[in-house]
Amino acid sequence: MSTQLNLGAPYNGKETLVISIDAGASASAVCIAHLQPGVVPRLKYVMEWPNGEGESKVPSCIYYDGTGMARSFCAETRDEFIESKVEEFKLILNPPSMTSSTVAGSSSTNAATAEQVALPILPPNVSIVKVYADLFTYLIDNAQIWFQETSFGGDDIWRRLYPSAMIVLAHPDGWMETQQNVLREALTRAQILNTEGTGGRRLEFVRESEASVHWAMQVNNTSLERNSAFTVVDAGGSTVDIALYVVDSVSPRLTLREVKTSDSLQDGGIFVTRAGEKLIEAKLKGSRFAGEEYIAEATGKFERETKRKFTGTEAWAYIKVTGGEESDGNVARGRIKLSKEELKQTFEGSMAQITASVERQTQFGEVKAKHMLVVGGYGESSYLKNVLREKYGPQGIQIVSSDEPSKKAVAEGAVIWLVKRLVKRLVVARSVRSTFGIALVYPYNNSNEEHLSRGHIVLPDRTKGVRGGWSTIIAKDTIVNVDHLTTMGYTRLITEPSALQVFEIELFAFDGSDTTPRWCLDAYGNLLPSFRKVCTISADLSPLQNILVPRSGAGGVTYWEVSFQLGISFGSTSLNAKVLWTEQGRKCEGPASIVLGAIRSAEEV
């Protein structure tokens, strides 16, 4: 199964493979594009999986034995019955910022219960990184077999291009550097990414809502006007990402700008399914069909059929429980009957959060959405679309969905995003999701009580300073062009020229409500509440030896000073940085590394 990209012209870059992996909470998929100079790119969706019966998506599920060894994957697990089954593990990575009131629990009878949002428990000796590494290995191994068997010259193409293939992973909008680090480490352990040379450059991240926008622009013929706005609702298995975009231009090419920080809700379709499972369990209680196998079978039918087809208008829905015509308790002729009101209740907790977010993401200042793109597996729900249509249609917002199965939106959209980025960008500006900054040293003031309580340090120029101050680099919700570098000037003082080696600085994020925090560390160097370490930025400063300036400090002590800038890209889908300086009137730049912390436990993610 392949789709031709509408790029307006053939691809003109270097021959390469682009491989998109969509590791969803309930299902996973892989999409591949073989880019050839002079040829209009086509996407190929992997359609053959072991025991998959021609499905494009397979369950995100792994069976582990007692030693922590993965034994069965995805669709293969349908024929297995092992207690250490791991599924819905994507929920483990969701940060606290994505925990909605649905998850936290509410006095409302419509809110999800704590049991509904229970996180999966991983088997002994199995970490979340191992789970993802095992899944990625399985997906890529089978994608390779399928590509080689379905592509002319597939063996040769894979052999030549896979070592330098570009891997793109889509993830919830609410995931940030910590979650990206888990995925990157898993790909490395799976030997999909190299740990040496240029291997790290093969990986790109894209937000799920942005990938879905690219997919929707590909398959829909929605007419967009310059300066018009639209909302995208990417309703997936575990999360719902909702974003607001403005059309910057339509000619000679379409470009979009994110208007505000998108919402990422832990209110996806699996929570509707869990609520449906509870309803089915209550219906079967007391009958001879109350066993786990009957509940699981009926829940599967609810997931595949009832949840998707229910419109909110039909009085009753029926779910087959047995293969025969037996009757017992609430089971009549092998079926249970669910009322319209009961079915609506399975959606209500999720829909309450979605509509509250849509309210925020349809208007910002003078910007008001004219269209709403609804995509994703959960987005195929007729009831979800009808609720949005009834609520926002009267406000002049057109609900747009596709005849194409939008469960493919993330995997295909991620490839489209990367290919279009290589040719011409669609999204040209994004919103910053947190306030970023650094710890700084304040000049010591012996009449300041805070300074006295914190103590001081002596700097190379013999002046005193106080550690732990906060300096904002860029504020949350700032709209940044994707190519923009946010720069910070630094002056480094050293006691010997030979000490000019590696410059390192820790980048922190602030997610609190205070707009002007003064401190980020306490007197003992610990992070204060609402602050978190993002990464360490490291740069080799030895090329700056020629711009060292000798200075004389207190008491005639000689020290050396060097001034430079650190530039960080906050508008890209993952952080990157470089060091900038001027030498004899010439602007120079060098690389800077983003070093993320080691992953030690699930609690850190």
Coordinates of C-alpha atoms in Angstrom, one line a residue, residues 26 40 47 56 104 118 218 282 290 376 378 436 453 493-494 571:
S26 CA -2.6 0.5 21.8
V40 CA 8.1 12.1 -6.7
M47 CA 1.2 -4.2 5.8
S56 CA -1.4 -1.8 8.9
A104 CA -6.5 12.8 38.9
A118 CA -3.6 2.6 36.5
Q218 CA -1.9 15.6 2.2
A282 CA -21.2 -5.1 35.3
A290 CA -18.8 -13.3 33.8
G376 CA -6.3 9.8 14.9
Y378 CA -10.0 7.8 18.5
F436 CA 13.9 27.8 29.9
S453 CA 22.2 33.0 54.3
L493 CA 37.3 34.0 33.4
I494 CA 40.1 31.6 33.7
G571 CA 11.8 26.3 17.7

